[in-house]
Coordinates of C-alpha atoms in Angstrom, one line a residue:
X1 CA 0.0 0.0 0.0
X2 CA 1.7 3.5 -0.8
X3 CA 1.1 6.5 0.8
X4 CA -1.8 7.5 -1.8
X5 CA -3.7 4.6 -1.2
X6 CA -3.3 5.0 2.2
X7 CA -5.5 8.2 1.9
X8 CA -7.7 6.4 -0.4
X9 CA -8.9 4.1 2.2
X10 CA -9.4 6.3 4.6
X11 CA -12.1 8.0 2.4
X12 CA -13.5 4.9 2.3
X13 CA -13.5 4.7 5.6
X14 CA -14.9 8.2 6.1
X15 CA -18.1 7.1 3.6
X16 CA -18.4 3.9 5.8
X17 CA -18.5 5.9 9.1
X18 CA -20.9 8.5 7.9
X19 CA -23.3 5.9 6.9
X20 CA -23.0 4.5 9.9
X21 CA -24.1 7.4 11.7
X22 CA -26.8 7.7 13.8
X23 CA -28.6 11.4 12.4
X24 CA -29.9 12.4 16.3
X25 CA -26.5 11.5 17.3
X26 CA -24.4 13.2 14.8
X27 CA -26.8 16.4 15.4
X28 CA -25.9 16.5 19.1
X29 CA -22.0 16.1 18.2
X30 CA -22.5 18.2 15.2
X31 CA -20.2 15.7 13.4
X32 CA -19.2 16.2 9.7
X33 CA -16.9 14.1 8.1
X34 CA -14.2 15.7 6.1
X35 CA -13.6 14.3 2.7
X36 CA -10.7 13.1 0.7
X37 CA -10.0 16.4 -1.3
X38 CA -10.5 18.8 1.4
X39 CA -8.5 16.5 3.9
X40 CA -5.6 16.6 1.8
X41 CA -6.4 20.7 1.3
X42 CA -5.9 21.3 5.0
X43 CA -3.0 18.7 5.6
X44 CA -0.8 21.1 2.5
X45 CA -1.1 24.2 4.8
X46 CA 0.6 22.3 8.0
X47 CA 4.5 23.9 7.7
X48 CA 6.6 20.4 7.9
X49 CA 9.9 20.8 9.7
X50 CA 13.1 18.9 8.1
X51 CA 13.5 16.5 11.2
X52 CA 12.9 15.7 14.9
X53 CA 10.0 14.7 16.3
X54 CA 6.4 16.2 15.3
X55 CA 3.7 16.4 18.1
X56 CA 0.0 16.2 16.1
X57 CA -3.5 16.8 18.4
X58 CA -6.5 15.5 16.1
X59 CA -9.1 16.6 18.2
X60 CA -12.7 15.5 16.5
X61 CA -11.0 13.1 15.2
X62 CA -13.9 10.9 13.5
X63 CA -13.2 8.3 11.1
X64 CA -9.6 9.8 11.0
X65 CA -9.3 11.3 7.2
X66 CA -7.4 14.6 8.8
X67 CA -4.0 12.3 10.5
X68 CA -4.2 9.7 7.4
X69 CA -3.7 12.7 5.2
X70 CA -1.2 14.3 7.3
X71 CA 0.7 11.4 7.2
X72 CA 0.4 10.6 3.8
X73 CA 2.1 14.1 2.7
X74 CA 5.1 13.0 5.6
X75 CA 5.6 9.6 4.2
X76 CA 6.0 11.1 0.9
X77 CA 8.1 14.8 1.6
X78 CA 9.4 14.5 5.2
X79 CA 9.9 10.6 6.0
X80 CA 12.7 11.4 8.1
X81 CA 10.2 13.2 10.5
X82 CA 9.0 11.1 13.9
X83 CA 5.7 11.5 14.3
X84 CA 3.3 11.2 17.7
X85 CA -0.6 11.6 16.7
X86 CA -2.9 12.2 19.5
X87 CA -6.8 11.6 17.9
X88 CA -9.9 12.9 20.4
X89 CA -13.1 11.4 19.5
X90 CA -16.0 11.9 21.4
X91 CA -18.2 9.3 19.8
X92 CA -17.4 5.5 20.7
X93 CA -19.4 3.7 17.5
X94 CA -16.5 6.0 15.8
X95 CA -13.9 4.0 17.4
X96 CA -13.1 0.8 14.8
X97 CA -12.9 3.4 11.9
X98 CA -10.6 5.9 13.5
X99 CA -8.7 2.4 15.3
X100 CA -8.4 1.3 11.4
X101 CA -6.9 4.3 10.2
X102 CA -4.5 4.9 12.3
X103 CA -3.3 1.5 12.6
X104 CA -3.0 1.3 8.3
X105 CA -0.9 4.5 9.0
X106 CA 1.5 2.8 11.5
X107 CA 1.9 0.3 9.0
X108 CA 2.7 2.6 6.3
X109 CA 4.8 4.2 8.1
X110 CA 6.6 1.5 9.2
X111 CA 7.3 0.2 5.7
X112 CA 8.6 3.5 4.4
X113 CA 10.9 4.0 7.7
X114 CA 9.2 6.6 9.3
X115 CA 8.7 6.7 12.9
X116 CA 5.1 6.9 13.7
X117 CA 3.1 6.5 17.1
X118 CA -0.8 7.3 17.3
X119 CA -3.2 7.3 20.3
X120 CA -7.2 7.3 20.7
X121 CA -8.6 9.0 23.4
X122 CA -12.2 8.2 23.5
X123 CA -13.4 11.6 25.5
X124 CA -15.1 14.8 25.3
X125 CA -12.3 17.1 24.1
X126 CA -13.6 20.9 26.4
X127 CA -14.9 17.9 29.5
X128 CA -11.0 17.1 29.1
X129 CA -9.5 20.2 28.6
X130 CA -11.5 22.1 31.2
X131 CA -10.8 19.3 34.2
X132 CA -14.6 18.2 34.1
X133 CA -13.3 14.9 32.5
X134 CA -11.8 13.2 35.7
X135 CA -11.3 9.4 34.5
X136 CA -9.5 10.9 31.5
X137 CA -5.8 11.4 32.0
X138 CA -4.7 14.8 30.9
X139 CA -2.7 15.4 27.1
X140 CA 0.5 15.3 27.8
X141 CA 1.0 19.3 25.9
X142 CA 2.1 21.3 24.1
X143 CA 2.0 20.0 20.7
X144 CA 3.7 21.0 17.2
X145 CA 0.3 21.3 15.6
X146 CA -3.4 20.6 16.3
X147 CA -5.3 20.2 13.0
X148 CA -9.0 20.0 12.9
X149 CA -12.6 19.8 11.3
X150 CA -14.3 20.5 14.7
X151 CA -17.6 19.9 15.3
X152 CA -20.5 22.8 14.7
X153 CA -23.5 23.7 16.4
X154 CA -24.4 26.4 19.1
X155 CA -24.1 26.5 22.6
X156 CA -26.6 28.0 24.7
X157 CA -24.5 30.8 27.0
X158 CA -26.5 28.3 30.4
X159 CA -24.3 25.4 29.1
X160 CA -21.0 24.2 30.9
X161 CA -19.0 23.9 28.1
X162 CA -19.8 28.4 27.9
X163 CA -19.1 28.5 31.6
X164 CA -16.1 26.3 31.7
X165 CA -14.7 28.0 28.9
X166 CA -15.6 31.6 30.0
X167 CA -13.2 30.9 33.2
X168 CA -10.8 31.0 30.3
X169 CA -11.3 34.1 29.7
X170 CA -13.1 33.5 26.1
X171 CA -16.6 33.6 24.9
X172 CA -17.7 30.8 22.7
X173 CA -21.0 30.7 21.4
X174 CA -20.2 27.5 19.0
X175 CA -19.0 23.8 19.0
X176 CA -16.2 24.8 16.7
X177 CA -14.9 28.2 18.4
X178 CA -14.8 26.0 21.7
X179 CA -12.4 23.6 19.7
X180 CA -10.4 26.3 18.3
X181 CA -10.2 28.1 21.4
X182 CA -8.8 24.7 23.5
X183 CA -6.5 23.9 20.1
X184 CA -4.9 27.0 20.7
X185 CA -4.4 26.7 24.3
X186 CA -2.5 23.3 23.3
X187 CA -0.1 24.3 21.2
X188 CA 3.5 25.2 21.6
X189 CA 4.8 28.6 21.1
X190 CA 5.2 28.4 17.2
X191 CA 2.8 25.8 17.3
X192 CA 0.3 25.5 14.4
X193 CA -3.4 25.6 14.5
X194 CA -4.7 24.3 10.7
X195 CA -8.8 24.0 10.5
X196 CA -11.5 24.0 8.7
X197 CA -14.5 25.7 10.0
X198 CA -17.3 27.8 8.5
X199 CA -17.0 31.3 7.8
X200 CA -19.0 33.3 10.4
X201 CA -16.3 33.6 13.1
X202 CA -15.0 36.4 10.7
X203 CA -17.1 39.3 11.6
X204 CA -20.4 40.7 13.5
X205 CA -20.5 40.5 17.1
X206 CA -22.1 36.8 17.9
X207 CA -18.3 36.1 17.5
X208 CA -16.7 39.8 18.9
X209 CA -14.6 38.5 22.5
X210 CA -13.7 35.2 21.0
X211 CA -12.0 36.9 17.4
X212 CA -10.1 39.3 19.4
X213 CA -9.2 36.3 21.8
X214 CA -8.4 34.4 19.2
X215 CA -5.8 36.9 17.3
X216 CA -3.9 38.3 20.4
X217 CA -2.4 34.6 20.2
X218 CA -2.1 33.4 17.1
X219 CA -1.4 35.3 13.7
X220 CA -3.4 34.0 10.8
X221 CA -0.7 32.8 7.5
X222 CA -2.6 31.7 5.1
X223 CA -6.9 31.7 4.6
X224 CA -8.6 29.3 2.1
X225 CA -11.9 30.4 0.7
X226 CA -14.5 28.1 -1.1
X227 CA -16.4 30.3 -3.3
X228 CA -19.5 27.3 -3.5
X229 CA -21.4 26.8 -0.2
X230 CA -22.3 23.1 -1.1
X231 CA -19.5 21.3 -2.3
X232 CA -17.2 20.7 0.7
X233 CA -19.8 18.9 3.0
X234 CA -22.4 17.7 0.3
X235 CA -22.8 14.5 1.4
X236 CA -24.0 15.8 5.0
X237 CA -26.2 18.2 2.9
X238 CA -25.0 21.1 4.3
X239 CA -25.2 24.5 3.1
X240 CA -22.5 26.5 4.4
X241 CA -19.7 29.0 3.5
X242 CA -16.4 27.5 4.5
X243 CA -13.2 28.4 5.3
X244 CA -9.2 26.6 5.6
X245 CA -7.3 28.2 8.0
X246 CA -3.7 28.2 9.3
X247 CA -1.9 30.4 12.0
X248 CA 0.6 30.0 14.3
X249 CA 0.8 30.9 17.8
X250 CA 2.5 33.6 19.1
X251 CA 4.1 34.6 16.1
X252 CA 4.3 38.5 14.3
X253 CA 1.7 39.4 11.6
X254 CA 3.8 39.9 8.6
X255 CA 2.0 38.5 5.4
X256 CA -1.1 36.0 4.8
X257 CA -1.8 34.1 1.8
X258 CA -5.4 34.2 0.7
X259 CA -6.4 31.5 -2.2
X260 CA -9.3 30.6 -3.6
X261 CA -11.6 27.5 -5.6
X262 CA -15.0 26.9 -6.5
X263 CA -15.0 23.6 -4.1
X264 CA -12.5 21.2 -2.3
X265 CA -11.5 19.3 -5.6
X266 CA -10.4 22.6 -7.7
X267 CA -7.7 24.2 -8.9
X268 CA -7.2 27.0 -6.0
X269 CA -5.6 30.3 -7.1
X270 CA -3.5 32.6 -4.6
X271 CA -2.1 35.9 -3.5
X272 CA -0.1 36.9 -0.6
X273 CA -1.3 40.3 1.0
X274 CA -0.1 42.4 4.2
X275 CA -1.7 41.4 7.3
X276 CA -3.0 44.5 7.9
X277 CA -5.2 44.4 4.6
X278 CA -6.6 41.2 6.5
X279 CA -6.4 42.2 9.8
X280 CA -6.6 46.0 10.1
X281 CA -4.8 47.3 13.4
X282 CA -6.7 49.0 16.1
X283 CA -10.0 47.4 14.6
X284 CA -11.8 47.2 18.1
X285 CA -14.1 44.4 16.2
X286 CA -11.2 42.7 14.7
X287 CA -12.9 41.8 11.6
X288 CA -11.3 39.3 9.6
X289 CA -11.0 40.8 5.8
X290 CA -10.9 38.2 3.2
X291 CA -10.2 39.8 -0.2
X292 CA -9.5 36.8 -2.5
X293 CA -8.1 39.0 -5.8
X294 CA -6.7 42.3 -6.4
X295 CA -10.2 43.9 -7.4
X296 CA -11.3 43.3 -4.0
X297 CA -8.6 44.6 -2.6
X298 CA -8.7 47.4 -4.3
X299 CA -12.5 48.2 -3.4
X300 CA -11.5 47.8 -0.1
X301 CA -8.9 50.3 -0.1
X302 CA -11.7 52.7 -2.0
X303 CA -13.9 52.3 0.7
X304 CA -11.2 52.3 3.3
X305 CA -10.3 55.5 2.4
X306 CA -14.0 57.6 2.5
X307 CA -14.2 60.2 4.6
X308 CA -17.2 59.4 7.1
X309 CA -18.3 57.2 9.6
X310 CA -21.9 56.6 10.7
X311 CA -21.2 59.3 13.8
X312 CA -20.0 62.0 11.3
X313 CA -23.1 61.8 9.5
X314 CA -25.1 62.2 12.6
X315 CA -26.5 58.9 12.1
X316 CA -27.2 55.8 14.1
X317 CA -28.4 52.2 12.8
X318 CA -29.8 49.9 14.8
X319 CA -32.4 46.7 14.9
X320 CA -36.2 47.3 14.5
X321 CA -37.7 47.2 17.9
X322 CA -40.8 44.8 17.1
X323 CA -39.9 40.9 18.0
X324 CA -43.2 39.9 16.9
X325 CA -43.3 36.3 18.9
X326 CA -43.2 38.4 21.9
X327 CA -46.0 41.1 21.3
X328 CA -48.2 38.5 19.2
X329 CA -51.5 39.6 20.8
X330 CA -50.9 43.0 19.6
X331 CA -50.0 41.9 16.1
X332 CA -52.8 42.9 13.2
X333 CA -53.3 41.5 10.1
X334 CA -53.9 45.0 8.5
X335 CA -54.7 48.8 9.6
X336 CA -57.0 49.5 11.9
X337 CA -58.4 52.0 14.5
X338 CA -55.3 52.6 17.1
X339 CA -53.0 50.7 15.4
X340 CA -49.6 51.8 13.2
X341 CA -48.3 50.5 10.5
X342 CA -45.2 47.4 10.9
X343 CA -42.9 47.0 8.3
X344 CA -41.5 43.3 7.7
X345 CA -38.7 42.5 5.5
X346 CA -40.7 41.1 3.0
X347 CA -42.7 45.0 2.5
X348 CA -39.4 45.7 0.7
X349 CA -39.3 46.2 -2.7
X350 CA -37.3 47.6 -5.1
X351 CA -35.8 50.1 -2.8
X352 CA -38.7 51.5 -0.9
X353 CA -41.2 49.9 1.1
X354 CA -44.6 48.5 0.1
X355 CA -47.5 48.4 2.9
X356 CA -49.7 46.8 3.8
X357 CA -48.8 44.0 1.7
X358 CA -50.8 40.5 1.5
X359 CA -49.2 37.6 2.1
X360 CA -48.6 36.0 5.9
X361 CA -47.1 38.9 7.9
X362 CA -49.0 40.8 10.0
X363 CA -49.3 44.5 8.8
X364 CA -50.1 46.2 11.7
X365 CA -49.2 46.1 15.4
X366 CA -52.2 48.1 18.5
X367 CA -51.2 51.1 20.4
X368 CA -51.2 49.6 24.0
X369 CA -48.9 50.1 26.6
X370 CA -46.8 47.4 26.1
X371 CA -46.1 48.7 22.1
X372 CA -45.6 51.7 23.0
X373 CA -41.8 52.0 23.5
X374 CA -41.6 50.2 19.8
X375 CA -42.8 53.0 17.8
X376 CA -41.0 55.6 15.7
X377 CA -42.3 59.0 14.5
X378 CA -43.3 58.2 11.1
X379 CA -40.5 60.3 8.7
X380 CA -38.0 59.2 6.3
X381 CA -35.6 56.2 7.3
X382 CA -33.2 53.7 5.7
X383 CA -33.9 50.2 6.3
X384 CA -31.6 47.3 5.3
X385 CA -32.6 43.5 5.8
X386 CA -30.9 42.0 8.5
X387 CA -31.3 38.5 6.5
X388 CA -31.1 38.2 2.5
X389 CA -33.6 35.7 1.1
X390 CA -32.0 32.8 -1.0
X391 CA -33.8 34.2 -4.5
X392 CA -31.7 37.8 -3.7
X393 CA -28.0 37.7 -5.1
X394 CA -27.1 40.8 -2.9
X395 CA -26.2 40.7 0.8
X396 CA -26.8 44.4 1.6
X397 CA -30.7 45.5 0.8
X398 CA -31.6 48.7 1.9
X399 CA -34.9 50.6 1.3
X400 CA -36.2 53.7 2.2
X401 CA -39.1 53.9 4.7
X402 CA -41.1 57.2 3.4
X403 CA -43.4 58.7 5.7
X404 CA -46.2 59.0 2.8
X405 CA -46.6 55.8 2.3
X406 CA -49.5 56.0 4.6
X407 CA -51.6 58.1 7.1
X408 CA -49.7 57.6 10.1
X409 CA -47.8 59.5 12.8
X410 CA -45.7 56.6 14.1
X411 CA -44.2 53.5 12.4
X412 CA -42.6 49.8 13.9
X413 CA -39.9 48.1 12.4
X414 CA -39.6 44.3 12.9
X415 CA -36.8 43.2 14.2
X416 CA -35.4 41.2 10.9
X417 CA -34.6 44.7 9.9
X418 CA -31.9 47.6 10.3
X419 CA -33.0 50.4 11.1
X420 CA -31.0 54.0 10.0
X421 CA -32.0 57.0 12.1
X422 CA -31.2 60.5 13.5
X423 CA -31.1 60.4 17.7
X424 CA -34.1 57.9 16.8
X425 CA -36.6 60.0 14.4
X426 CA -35.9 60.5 10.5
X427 CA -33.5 62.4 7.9
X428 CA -33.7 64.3 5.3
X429 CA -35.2 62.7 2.2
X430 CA -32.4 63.7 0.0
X431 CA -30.0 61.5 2.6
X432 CA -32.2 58.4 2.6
X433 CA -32.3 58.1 -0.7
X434 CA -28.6 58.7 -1.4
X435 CA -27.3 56.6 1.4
X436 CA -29.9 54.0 0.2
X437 CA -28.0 53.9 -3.3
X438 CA -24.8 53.6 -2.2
X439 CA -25.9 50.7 0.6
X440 CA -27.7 48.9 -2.7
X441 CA -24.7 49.5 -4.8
X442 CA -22.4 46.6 -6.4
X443 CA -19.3 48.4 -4.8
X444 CA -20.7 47.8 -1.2
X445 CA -21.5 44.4 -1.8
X446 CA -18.1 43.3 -2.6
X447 CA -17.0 45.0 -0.2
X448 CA -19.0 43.4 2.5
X449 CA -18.6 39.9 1.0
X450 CA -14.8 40.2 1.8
X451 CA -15.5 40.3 5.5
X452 CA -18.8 38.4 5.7
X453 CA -19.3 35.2 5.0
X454 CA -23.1 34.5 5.6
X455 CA -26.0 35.7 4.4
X456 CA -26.7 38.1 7.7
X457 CA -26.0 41.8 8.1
X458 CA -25.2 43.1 11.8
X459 CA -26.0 46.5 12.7
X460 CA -22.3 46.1 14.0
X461 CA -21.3 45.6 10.2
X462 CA -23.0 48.5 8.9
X463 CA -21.8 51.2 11.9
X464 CA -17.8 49.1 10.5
X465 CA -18.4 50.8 7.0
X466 CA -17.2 53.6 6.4
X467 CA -19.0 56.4 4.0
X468 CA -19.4 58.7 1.4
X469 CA -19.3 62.2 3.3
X470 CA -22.9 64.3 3.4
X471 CA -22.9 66.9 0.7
X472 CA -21.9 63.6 -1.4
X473 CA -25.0 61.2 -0.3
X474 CA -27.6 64.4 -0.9
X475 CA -26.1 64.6 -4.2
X476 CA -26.4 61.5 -4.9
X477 CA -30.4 61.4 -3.3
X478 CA -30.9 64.3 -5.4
X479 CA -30.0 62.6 -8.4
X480 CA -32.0 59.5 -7.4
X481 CA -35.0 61.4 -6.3
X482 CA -35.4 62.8 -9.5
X483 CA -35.2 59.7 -11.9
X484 CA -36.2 57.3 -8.9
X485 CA -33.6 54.8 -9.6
X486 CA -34.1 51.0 -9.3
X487 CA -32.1 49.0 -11.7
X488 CA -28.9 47.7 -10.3
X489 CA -26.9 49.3 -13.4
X490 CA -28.3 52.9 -13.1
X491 CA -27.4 52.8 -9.2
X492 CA -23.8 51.3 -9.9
X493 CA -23.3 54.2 -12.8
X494 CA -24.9 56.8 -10.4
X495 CA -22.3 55.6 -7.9
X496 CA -19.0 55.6 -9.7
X497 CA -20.1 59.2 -11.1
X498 CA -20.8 60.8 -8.0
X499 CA -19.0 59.1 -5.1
X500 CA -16.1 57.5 -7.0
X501 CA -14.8 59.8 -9.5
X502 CA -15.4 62.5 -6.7
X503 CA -13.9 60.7 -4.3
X504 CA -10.3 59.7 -6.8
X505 CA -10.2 63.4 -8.1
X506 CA -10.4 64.8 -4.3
X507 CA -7.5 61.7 -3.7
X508 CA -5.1 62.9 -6.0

């Protein structure tokens, strides 16, 4: 068996395991298997030193693709390399596959002279790490690198593994942050820490305190993105936006390598940026800026560069007040007596808001004096969706909310939408509708795409951005208040006329 095959069995494997699985148990361990391609994708980025021995932590191990392709690339570049593999599985009906793989990887190693020890620890990996495990002897740490495919799913902030953690010192409101977070706490200085996880860790505030834990001890080297959300996992049948990451910890920022395919078994193309075009310094939010090809980085630097932020224009953004589930008595299925109007996402259309629209949202929301705090005076406000539909190719859709789209003095805002306002009442028509174009515009949309990789937009996000300054965005309302713009290549032409050529002639 060569070193090949040896990786070619383990994908076998893999398939074998995952039908094995049981689906309520693979939910509550959020297990998904890593396959062949993408295993051998992750295993590249692991920096190889040229001799001694090489400490590897697979924690999630499951079926064992991640070590078999580690040391498949060993057995075939660095054979002279002693190798110890720790695997954590949590799941015991796992246990013959992993045993299997790693055993067929002792044996290849032993017939290609490479020095190769593996253990299976059959335990929870944050029980173990946070002392809570007590009939599991403790890793024997640090190691040279932890690689991973941890597992995903929430973690309510009432659940030990948030507590434990939390005495830490970091917040993590997912399975896989938890894993990252105790990887990172296991590895040597200069250590490596290579995973695959989905994107959202990147930006917003669900994953603030843990980012900014997370980079004050490791520095990020090189970021993999998959530009299709359903290749990498497909046999899981999960939808998600993925990303391959390396860093190492303790080290200085320098450079990070960015690349890029369509799934796990493309052709990837690359480029090496600065760090700081990745990770800007002094971000308080520490957003993680994935710009995958010189255009984007070059829209990023445009918008990098405008002159205001939300607070120079006076303006705040925040969600809409109305969470239905928890005013439903109050909630009407149209207008009537006492009641104001409440705008759902779905009354957005084509940049400015239809109401009352049929269809299963309520329309309307009684004055009573448990409402009464969710109201807004009823003038002119921007309002971007909080959650893009799967039919909308655009993350960022913004509207404006015009007062005379109905007889009313106050208006609600349901909370699926982000809500742009003065010291909480309107602004000037000519500024909604200017800062409505540039939010709808293709520029912004790149833009945000390079930082965000799910379909949400935070109110955190959108007070990041930076903008166009005032007497720009009422020129630009002007404009679209007098030919009412809608189609995505009028606003796009509006934009580069009056924001970007201002903004590069005012540059140079």
């Amino acid at each position: 068996m060569k070193a090949l095959d040896l990786l070619e069995r383990a994908e076998t494997r893999r398939q074998e395991a995952v039908g094995d699985l049981d689906a309520s148990k693979q939910s509550e361990f959020g297990q998904f298997f890593t396959p062949e391609q993408a295993a051998s994708l992750i295993a590249g980025l692991v920096q190889l030193p040229r001799g001694g021995t090489f400490r590897v932590l697979d924690p999630g191990a499951g079926s064992g693709i991640l070590s078999a392709a580690l040391v498949s690339r060993v057995l075939m570049e660095r054979p002279e390399l002693a190798l110890e593999i720790v695997a954590v599985e949590i799941d015991e009906r796992l246990g013959s596959h992993l045993a299997a793989t790693l055993d067929e990887c002792e044996e290849e190693a032993s017939l290609a002279g490479c020095q190769l020890t593996t253990r299976i620890v059959q335990a929870d990996l944050l029980a173990m790490a946070t002392g809570l495990a007590l009939e599991v002897p403790p890793l024997a740490e640090p190691f040279d690198v932890v690689i991973m495919n941890p597992p995903y799913g929430k973690l309510a902030a009432s659940s030990w593994q948030r507590r434990s953690l939390s005495m830490l010192g970091v917040q993590c409101p997912n399975l896989y942050a938890a894993f990252l977070a105790i990887g990172t706490t296991m590895l040597r200085p200069g250590g490596q820490l290579v995973a695959i996880t989905p994107r959202s860790f990147a930006n917003g505030p669900y994953f603030g305190q843990f980012r900014r834990w997370l980079l004050d001890r490791v520095a990020l080297s090189h970021i993999h993105v998959f530009a299709s959300r359903s290749t990498v996992f497909s046999d899981a049948g999960v939808l998600q936006e993925n990303v391959v990451f390396a860093a190492t910890r303790g080290a200085t920022p320098s450079e990070v390598t960015l690349s890029t395919s369509n799934g796990h078994r493309d052709t990837r193309s690359e480029r090496v940026v600065q760090y700081c075009d990745v990770v800007e310094p002094g971000d308080p939010l520490g957003f993680i800026r994935i710009a995958t090809n010189d255009v984007d980085t070059s829209i990023a630097k445009v918008l990098g560069d405008l002159p205001c932020s939300l607070a120079d224009l006076d303006l705040s953004v925040s969600t809409g007040r109305v969470v239905d589930f928890r005013v439903r008595a109050h909630l009407l299925e149209g207008p009537q007596n006492n009641s104001v109007p409440l705008i759902y996402p779905a009354n957005l259309v084509a940049g400015s808001v239809s109401w009352p629209r049929l269809g299963k949202k309520p329309q309307a929301i009684a004055r009573a004096k448990e409402t009464e705090q969710l109201f807004l005076p009823n003038e002119h406000y921007v309002i971007v969706k909080r959650f893009s539909s799967k039919e909308e190719r655009r993350r960022v859709v913004a509207a404006v909310h015009e007062p005379l789209t109905f007889d009313a003095t106050e208006v609600a805002f349901e909370n699926h939408l982000n809500v742009f306002h003065m010291r909480n009442r309107g602004m000037a028509p000519g500024l909604a509708w200017g800062l409505t174009c540039w939010l709808n515009s293709a520029l912004v949309d790149r833009f945000f795409r390079t930082f965000s990789g799910h379909t949400q937009v935070n109110a955190t996000d959108l007070r990041s951005l930076r903008y166009p300054s005032l007497s720009l965005l009422l020129r630009l309302g002007s404009e679209v208040e007098s030919a009412r713009v809608v189609d995505q290549d009028d606003i796009d032409d509006l934009v580069d006329r009056v924001i970007l050529s201002t903004t590069t002639t005012q540059s140079a």
